[in-house]
Amino acid sequence: MSDGAYTVQTVSTAELPPAERAGFWSAHVSGSHCRLDCRFPRGGDFLGGATRQRGGPYQLIDFWSERVGYSRTAGQARQEPDEDYRLLVPVDGGLTLRQDGAEVRLTSGTGGLFTPAEPFELVQDAPARALVLTIPAQEVNGRLGRRTPLSARFDMTTGLARVVDGMIRSAYEERDRLSARQFEVVCDRVAELMCMVVDADDRPGAPGHLAEVEAMVRRFVRANAADPDLTGATVAHRLGWSLRQVQLALQHAGTTPRELIREERLRLVRDRLRSPRHRHRPITELAHASGFSSASALSTAFRHRYGVSPRELRAAAFGEPSGRPRPGRA
């Protein structure tokens, strides 16, 4: 246990002249974390703020800002090594984390674990607020006996991860009432529990893990069903998991990535066929707009799933004769 001092410091660019804000924020972020580059959407008039807690080997930062992008290059990682992990927990808004060929979208209710020992990008495309906890590398690697996968993403709304989320938020909320020893003890427990979350998440056969992956995959596929390039591999890449993890989770639920994508596309077409807003759109146009390669491919899959053709379902929905096509309809 460290006997080092415990400090709480708050900064804000609002207190500076507009022309100095971007430069100040760049220096502040590099000084608080590691050397990296910042990309700002407009000039130097940038609004952002942060509260930094430090005690022993840990630091917890609550930050908020307007749009901004961060990147750490291979040269920066090589010249100024930093092996410690960062646990990023969004509070409001969202951030996109890219590292080691993977991309994960982090929003409230999720968390991301990564290390600046490797190049990364962190993109905030709208105003956002998040908590980021620095965890010493030995606290992670020692407990797991290896390095954890980069850019790991976790559901922080259930199970042990929810406990971790609550502890991090409480440590920030009680920042002015904690001693150095208390802060370090809390962070030690968070590191220990987070390793348990990582270890459980790495066991693809764990029922709890499979259910969480399945739920997230289903939400993602439903939101992106119209994308004609959507596949199991792209779903896995966008969510930050391996294709095998996605396949196992859906297999446990009795389906496959391909079947799930087809099912969500058919549901999308069915809903549009019943909607007055899409009543006059040709079936061919609906097929392409819903991710199908052609109207015939849609018709075959639709009849197999619902027992009627797209045209017949639309006619029934609006009380029209199914054999009399509306002018302009494919």
Short mmCIF file of C-alpha atoms in Angstrom, two decimals:
data_model
loop_
_atom_site.label_atom_id
_atom_site.label_comp_id
_atom_site.label_asym_id
_atom_site.label_seq_id
_atom_site.Cartn_x
_atom_site.Cartn_y
_atom_site.Cartn_z
CA MET A 1 0.00 0.00 0.00
CA SER A 2 1.35 3.39 -0.96
CA ASP A 3 1.75 6.24 1.50
CA GLY A 4 1.65 8.83 -1.29
CA ALA A 5 -0.53 11.90 -1.17
CA TYR A 6 -4.08 11.97 -2.42
CA THR A 7 -5.04 14.92 -4.59
CA VAL A 8 -8.15 16.17 -6.37
CA GLN A 9 -7.73 18.79 -9.10
CA THR A 10 -10.28 20.36 -11.45
CA VAL A 11 -9.51 22.23 -14.67
CA SER A 12 -11.68 23.84 -17.36
CA THR A 13 -10.94 25.55 -20.64
CA ALA A 14 -13.85 27.93 -20.02
CA GLU A 15 -11.54 29.98 -17.81
CA LEU A 16 -9.12 30.64 -20.69
CA PRO A 17 -9.23 32.91 -23.76
CA PRO A 18 -10.76 30.99 -26.70
CA ALA A 19 -7.51 31.00 -28.69
CA GLU A 20 -5.67 29.17 -25.88
CA ARG A 21 -8.22 26.48 -25.11
CA ALA A 22 -7.23 23.79 -27.63
CA GLY A 23 -3.54 24.04 -26.77
CA PHE A 24 -4.27 23.89 -23.06
CA TRP A 25 -6.48 20.81 -23.47
CA SER A 26 -3.87 19.00 -25.57
CA ALA A 27 -1.20 19.62 -22.95
CA HIS A 28 -3.53 18.68 -20.10
CA VAL A 29 -4.58 15.37 -21.65
CA SER A 30 -1.02 14.36 -22.52
CA GLY A 31 0.15 15.33 -19.04
CA SER A 32 -2.65 13.42 -17.31
CA HIS A 33 -2.45 10.26 -19.40
CA CYS A 34 0.28 9.79 -21.97
CA ARG A 35 1.67 11.54 -25.00
CA LEU A 36 -0.94 11.66 -27.76
CA ASP A 37 -2.39 13.94 -30.43
CA CYS A 38 -5.69 15.83 -30.28
CA ARG A 39 -7.88 16.76 -33.24
CA PHE A 40 -10.36 19.58 -32.75
CA PRO A 41 -13.32 20.31 -35.06
CA ARG A 42 -12.83 24.05 -35.10
CA GLY A 43 -10.02 26.47 -34.26
CA GLY A 44 -8.96 26.95 -30.68
CA ASP A 45 -12.36 27.75 -29.18
CA PHE A 46 -12.81 24.43 -27.40
CA LEU A 47 -14.80 23.73 -24.24
CA GLY A 48 -13.82 20.91 -21.93
CA GLY A 49 -13.16 20.18 -18.29
CA ALA A 50 -11.85 17.43 -16.03
CA THR A 51 -11.56 16.46 -12.38
CA ARG A 52 -8.54 14.32 -11.58
CA GLN A 53 -8.16 12.12 -8.48
CA ARG A 54 -4.72 10.69 -7.78
CA GLY A 55 -3.59 8.36 -5.03
CA GLY A 56 -0.81 5.75 -5.06
CA PRO A 57 -0.56 4.08 -8.49
CA TYR A 58 -4.14 4.96 -9.43
CA GLN A 59 -5.87 7.94 -10.95
CA LEU A 60 -9.53 8.46 -11.76
CA ILE A 61 -10.53 11.24 -14.14
CA ASP A 62 -14.00 12.55 -14.83
CA PHE A 63 -13.90 14.49 -18.09
CA TRP A 64 -16.40 16.21 -20.35
CA SER A 65 -15.89 18.07 -23.58
CA GLU A 66 -17.16 19.01 -26.99
CA ARG A 67 -16.26 16.97 -30.07
CA VAL A 68 -12.63 15.88 -30.16
CA GLY A 69 -10.45 13.04 -31.41
CA TYR A 70 -7.43 11.50 -29.69
CA SER A 71 -4.75 9.32 -31.28
CA ARG A 72 -1.56 7.70 -30.05
CA THR A 73 0.91 6.70 -32.73
CA ALA A 74 3.30 3.75 -32.77
CA GLY A 75 6.18 6.20 -32.46
CA GLN A 76 4.69 7.82 -29.36
CA ALA A 77 4.04 4.43 -27.77
CA ARG A 78 7.62 3.39 -28.49
CA GLN A 79 9.28 6.61 -27.34
CA GLU A 80 7.18 7.06 -24.18
CA PRO A 81 5.98 3.59 -23.10
CA ASP A 82 2.92 3.28 -20.88
CA GLU A 83 1.87 -0.28 -20.04
CA ASP A 84 -0.92 0.62 -17.62
CA TYR A 85 -4.53 -0.06 -18.55
CA ARG A 86 -7.36 2.44 -18.92
CA LEU A 87 -10.90 1.50 -17.98
CA LEU A 88 -13.18 3.92 -19.83
CA VAL A 89 -16.78 4.25 -18.61
CA PRO A 90 -18.99 6.73 -20.53
CA VAL A 91 -21.52 8.67 -18.44
CA ASP A 92 -23.19 10.68 -21.22
CA GLY A 93 -22.75 10.53 -24.98
CA GLY A 94 -20.54 8.05 -26.76
CA LEU A 95 -16.96 7.40 -27.84
CA THR A 96 -15.48 5.13 -30.50
CA LEU A 97 -12.32 3.25 -29.56
CA ARG A 98 -10.08 1.73 -32.24
CA GLN A 99 -7.08 -0.43 -31.40
CA ASP A 100 -5.33 -3.50 -32.78
CA GLY A 101 -7.68 -3.68 -35.78
CA ALA A 102 -10.83 -3.68 -33.65
CA GLU A 103 -13.43 -0.95 -33.20
CA VAL A 104 -15.84 -0.68 -30.28
CA ARG A 105 -18.55 1.88 -29.65
CA LEU A 106 -18.81 2.86 -26.01
CA THR A 107 -21.93 4.52 -24.63
CA SER A 108 -23.52 4.83 -21.21
CA GLY A 109 -23.96 1.33 -19.79
CA THR A 110 -20.79 -0.05 -21.37
CA GLY A 111 -17.11 0.07 -20.52
CA GLY A 112 -13.89 -0.34 -22.47
CA LEU A 113 -10.52 -1.65 -21.31
CA PHE A 114 -7.43 -0.78 -23.34
CA THR A 115 -3.75 0.10 -22.99
CA PRO A 116 -1.71 3.00 -24.43
CA ALA A 117 1.18 0.57 -24.80
CA GLU A 118 -0.20 0.13 -28.34
CA PRO A 119 -1.40 2.76 -30.84
CA PHE A 120 -5.07 3.68 -30.52
CA GLU A 121 -7.72 6.17 -31.58
CA LEU A 122 -10.49 7.50 -29.37
CA VAL A 123 -13.07 9.55 -31.25
CA GLN A 124 -15.77 11.62 -29.58
CA ASP A 125 -18.11 12.82 -32.35
CA ALA A 126 -20.46 14.77 -30.05
CA PRO A 127 -20.35 16.29 -26.56
CA ALA A 128 -19.72 13.54 -24.02
CA ARG A 129 -18.69 12.82 -20.47
CA ALA A 130 -16.83 9.77 -19.18
CA LEU A 131 -14.83 8.37 -16.29
CA VAL A 132 -11.43 6.83 -16.97
CA LEU A 133 -9.53 4.82 -14.36
CA THR A 134 -5.82 4.10 -14.76
CA ILE A 135 -5.03 0.56 -13.53
CA PRO A 136 -1.36 -0.50 -13.13
CA ALA A 137 -0.37 -3.19 -15.63
CA GLN A 138 0.78 -5.57 -12.92
CA GLU A 139 -2.66 -5.51 -11.31
CA VAL A 140 -4.16 -6.88 -14.54
CA ASN A 141 -1.41 -9.02 -16.03
CA GLY A 142 -0.46 -10.53 -12.69
CA ARG A 143 -3.98 -11.66 -11.86
CA LEU A 144 -4.77 -12.99 -15.34
CA GLY A 145 -1.34 -14.42 -16.03
CA ARG A 146 -1.25 -12.67 -19.41
CA ARG A 147 -2.17 -9.48 -21.21
CA THR A 148 -5.88 -8.96 -21.67
CA PRO A 149 -7.21 -8.57 -25.22
CA LEU A 150 -6.98 -4.98 -26.42
CA SER A 151 -10.08 -2.84 -26.78
CA ALA A 152 -12.24 -5.18 -24.71
CA ARG A 153 -15.86 -4.01 -24.36
CA PHE A 154 -18.15 -4.88 -21.48
CA ASP A 155 -21.81 -4.53 -20.59
CA MET A 156 -21.69 -2.55 -17.33
CA THR A 157 -25.42 -2.83 -16.57
CA THR A 158 -25.53 -6.34 -15.17
CA GLY A 159 -23.68 -8.79 -12.94
CA LEU A 160 -20.23 -8.13 -11.57
CA ALA A 161 -19.51 -5.43 -14.17
CA ARG A 162 -22.42 -3.42 -12.76
CA VAL A 163 -20.82 -3.63 -9.31
CA VAL A 164 -17.56 -2.34 -10.80
CA ASP A 165 -19.41 0.50 -12.51
CA GLY A 166 -21.07 1.50 -9.24
CA MET A 167 -17.76 1.47 -7.34
CA ILE A 168 -16.06 3.71 -9.91
CA ARG A 169 -18.90 6.22 -9.88
CA SER A 170 -19.03 6.21 -6.07
CA ALA A 171 -15.28 6.75 -5.82
CA TYR A 172 -15.69 9.86 -7.95
CA GLU A 173 -18.76 11.15 -6.12
CA GLU A 174 -16.99 10.77 -2.75
CA ARG A 175 -13.72 12.24 -4.01
CA ASP A 176 -13.57 15.03 -1.43
CA ARG A 177 -14.24 12.67 1.47
CA LEU A 178 -11.70 9.93 0.72
CA SER A 179 -8.20 9.58 2.14
CA ALA A 180 -5.22 8.37 0.11
CA ARG A 181 -5.48 4.91 1.66
CA GLN A 182 -9.23 4.67 1.11
CA PHE A 183 -8.97 5.70 -2.53
CA GLU A 184 -6.22 3.16 -3.18
CA VAL A 185 -8.16 0.37 -1.45
CA VAL A 186 -11.24 1.08 -3.56
CA CYS A 187 -9.19 1.08 -6.76
CA ASP A 188 -7.46 -2.17 -5.74
CA ARG A 189 -10.88 -3.80 -5.38
CA VAL A 190 -12.05 -2.38 -8.70
CA ALA A 191 -8.95 -3.79 -10.42
CA GLU A 192 -9.49 -7.19 -8.81
CA LEU A 193 -13.18 -7.33 -9.77
CA MET A 194 -12.52 -6.05 -13.28
CA CYS A 195 -10.07 -8.90 -13.82
CA MET A 196 -12.80 -11.32 -12.78
CA VAL A 197 -15.10 -9.71 -15.36
CA VAL A 198 -12.40 -10.05 -18.04
CA ASP A 199 -11.75 -13.68 -17.07
CA ALA A 200 -15.46 -14.54 -17.23
CA ASP A 201 -15.85 -12.69 -20.51
CA ASP A 202 -13.01 -14.73 -22.01
CA ARG A 203 -14.87 -17.98 -21.32
CA PRO A 204 -17.12 -18.19 -24.39
CA GLY A 205 -19.21 -21.00 -22.95
CA ALA A 206 -20.32 -19.13 -19.86
CA PRO A 207 -24.15 -18.74 -20.03
CA GLY A 208 -24.13 -15.21 -18.62
CA HIS A 209 -21.53 -14.12 -21.12
CA LEU A 210 -23.39 -15.72 -24.02
CA ALA A 211 -26.65 -14.02 -23.08
CA GLU A 212 -24.96 -10.61 -22.92
CA VAL A 213 -23.26 -11.11 -26.30
CA GLU A 214 -26.48 -12.35 -27.86
CA ALA A 215 -28.45 -9.33 -26.60
CA MET A 216 -25.88 -6.85 -27.92
CA VAL A 217 -25.60 -8.63 -31.27
CA ARG A 218 -29.37 -8.64 -31.69
CA ARG A 219 -29.59 -4.91 -30.93
CA PHE A 220 -26.77 -4.13 -33.35
CA VAL A 221 -28.18 -6.27 -36.17
CA ARG A 222 -31.64 -4.79 -35.75
CA ALA A 223 -30.22 -1.25 -35.96
CA ASN A 224 -28.09 -2.05 -39.03
CA ALA A 225 -30.18 -4.65 -40.86
CA ALA A 226 -30.51 -2.47 -43.98
CA ASP A 227 -26.73 -2.45 -44.52
CA PRO A 228 -26.16 -4.75 -47.55
CA ASP A 229 -22.60 -5.48 -46.36
CA LEU A 230 -23.69 -6.69 -42.91
CA THR A 231 -22.24 -10.12 -42.05
CA GLY A 232 -21.34 -12.02 -38.91
CA ALA A 233 -17.73 -10.92 -39.35
CA THR A 234 -18.62 -7.23 -39.62
CA VAL A 235 -20.91 -7.47 -36.59
CA ALA A 236 -18.12 -9.05 -34.54
CA HIS A 237 -15.59 -6.45 -35.71
CA ARG A 238 -17.85 -3.49 -34.95
CA LEU A 239 -18.70 -4.80 -31.47
CA GLY A 240 -15.11 -5.70 -30.61
CA TRP A 241 -15.57 -9.48 -30.29
CA SER A 242 -14.29 -12.43 -32.27
CA LEU A 243 -16.54 -14.04 -34.86
CA ARG A 244 -16.35 -17.23 -32.82
CA GLN A 245 -17.80 -15.48 -29.76
CA VAL A 246 -20.70 -14.15 -31.81
CA GLN A 247 -21.32 -17.55 -33.40
CA LEU A 248 -21.30 -19.34 -30.04
CA ALA A 249 -23.68 -16.83 -28.46
CA LEU A 250 -26.19 -17.13 -31.30
CA GLN A 251 -25.76 -20.90 -31.48
CA HIS A 252 -26.70 -21.03 -27.81
CA ALA A 253 -29.90 -19.15 -28.79
CA GLY A 254 -30.61 -21.52 -31.68
CA THR A 255 -29.60 -19.34 -34.61
CA THR A 256 -26.60 -18.13 -36.63
CA PRO A 257 -25.37 -14.69 -37.69
CA ARG A 258 -26.64 -15.25 -41.22
CA GLU A 259 -30.09 -16.37 -40.03
CA LEU A 260 -30.36 -13.49 -37.59
CA ILE A 261 -29.47 -10.90 -40.24
CA ARG A 262 -31.99 -12.40 -42.66
CA GLU A 263 -34.67 -12.48 -39.96
CA GLU A 264 -34.14 -8.82 -39.06
CA ARG A 265 -34.17 -7.78 -42.72
CA LEU A 266 -37.44 -9.65 -43.27
CA ARG A 267 -38.91 -8.01 -40.18
CA LEU A 268 -37.84 -4.63 -41.53
CA VAL A 269 -39.50 -5.30 -44.90
CA ARG A 270 -42.67 -6.58 -43.21
CA ASP A 271 -42.95 -3.43 -41.09
CA ARG A 272 -42.39 -1.20 -44.11
CA LEU A 273 -44.98 -3.07 -46.17
CA ARG A 274 -47.54 -2.37 -43.45
CA SER A 275 -46.56 1.29 -43.09
CA PRO A 276 -48.56 4.01 -44.93
CA ARG A 277 -45.30 5.91 -45.25
CA HIS A 278 -43.90 3.19 -47.56
CA ARG A 279 -47.19 2.22 -49.21
CA HIS A 280 -46.25 3.44 -52.68
CA ARG A 281 -42.61 2.32 -52.73
CA PRO A 282 -41.93 -0.42 -55.32
CA ILE A 283 -41.10 -3.85 -53.89
CA THR A 284 -37.76 -3.80 -55.70
CA GLU A 285 -36.84 -0.53 -54.02
CA LEU A 286 -37.86 -1.89 -50.61
CA ALA A 287 -35.76 -4.99 -51.21
CA HIS A 288 -32.58 -3.00 -51.92
CA ALA A 289 -33.30 -0.54 -49.09
CA SER A 290 -33.60 -3.45 -46.65
CA GLY A 291 -30.36 -5.22 -47.52
CA PHE A 292 -31.62 -7.75 -50.10
CA SER A 293 -29.81 -8.19 -53.40
CA SER A 294 -32.98 -8.34 -55.48
CA ALA A 295 -36.78 -8.42 -55.33
CA SER A 296 -36.79 -12.12 -56.20
CA ALA A 297 -34.40 -12.92 -53.33
CA LEU A 298 -36.68 -10.99 -50.99
CA SER A 299 -39.83 -12.65 -52.32
CA THR A 300 -38.44 -16.17 -51.89
CA ALA A 301 -37.22 -15.55 -48.33
CA PHE A 302 -40.35 -13.60 -47.40
CA ARG A 303 -42.76 -16.30 -48.58
CA HIS A 304 -40.74 -18.97 -46.78
CA ARG A 305 -40.86 -16.95 -43.54
CA TYR A 306 -44.40 -15.53 -43.58
CA GLY A 307 -46.26 -17.79 -46.01
CA VAL A 308 -47.22 -14.94 -48.36
CA SER A 309 -45.42 -12.77 -50.88
CA PRO A 310 -44.49 -9.15 -50.06
CA ARG A 311 -47.15 -7.95 -52.50
CA GLU A 312 -49.82 -10.12 -50.87
CA LEU A 313 -48.98 -8.90 -47.38
CA ARG A 314 -49.14 -5.27 -48.49
CA ALA A 315 -52.48 -5.84 -50.22
CA ALA A 316 -53.90 -7.42 -47.07
CA ALA A 317 -52.59 -4.56 -44.94
CA PHE A 318 -54.38 -1.92 -47.02
CA GLY A 319 -57.42 -3.92 -48.18
CA GLU A 320 -56.31 -4.07 -51.81
CA PRO A 321 -56.75 -6.95 -54.30
CA SER A 322 -53.41 -8.75 -54.34
CA GLY A 323 -53.61 -9.51 -58.06
CA ARG A 324 -53.96 -5.86 -59.21
CA PRO A 325 -50.57 -4.11 -58.91
CA ARG A 326 -50.53 -0.42 -58.21
CA PRO A 327 -49.05 1.65 -61.07
CA GLY A 328 -45.27 2.02 -60.76
CA ARG A 329 -44.95 -0.96 -58.41
CA ALA A 330 -42.37 -3.63 -59.26
#
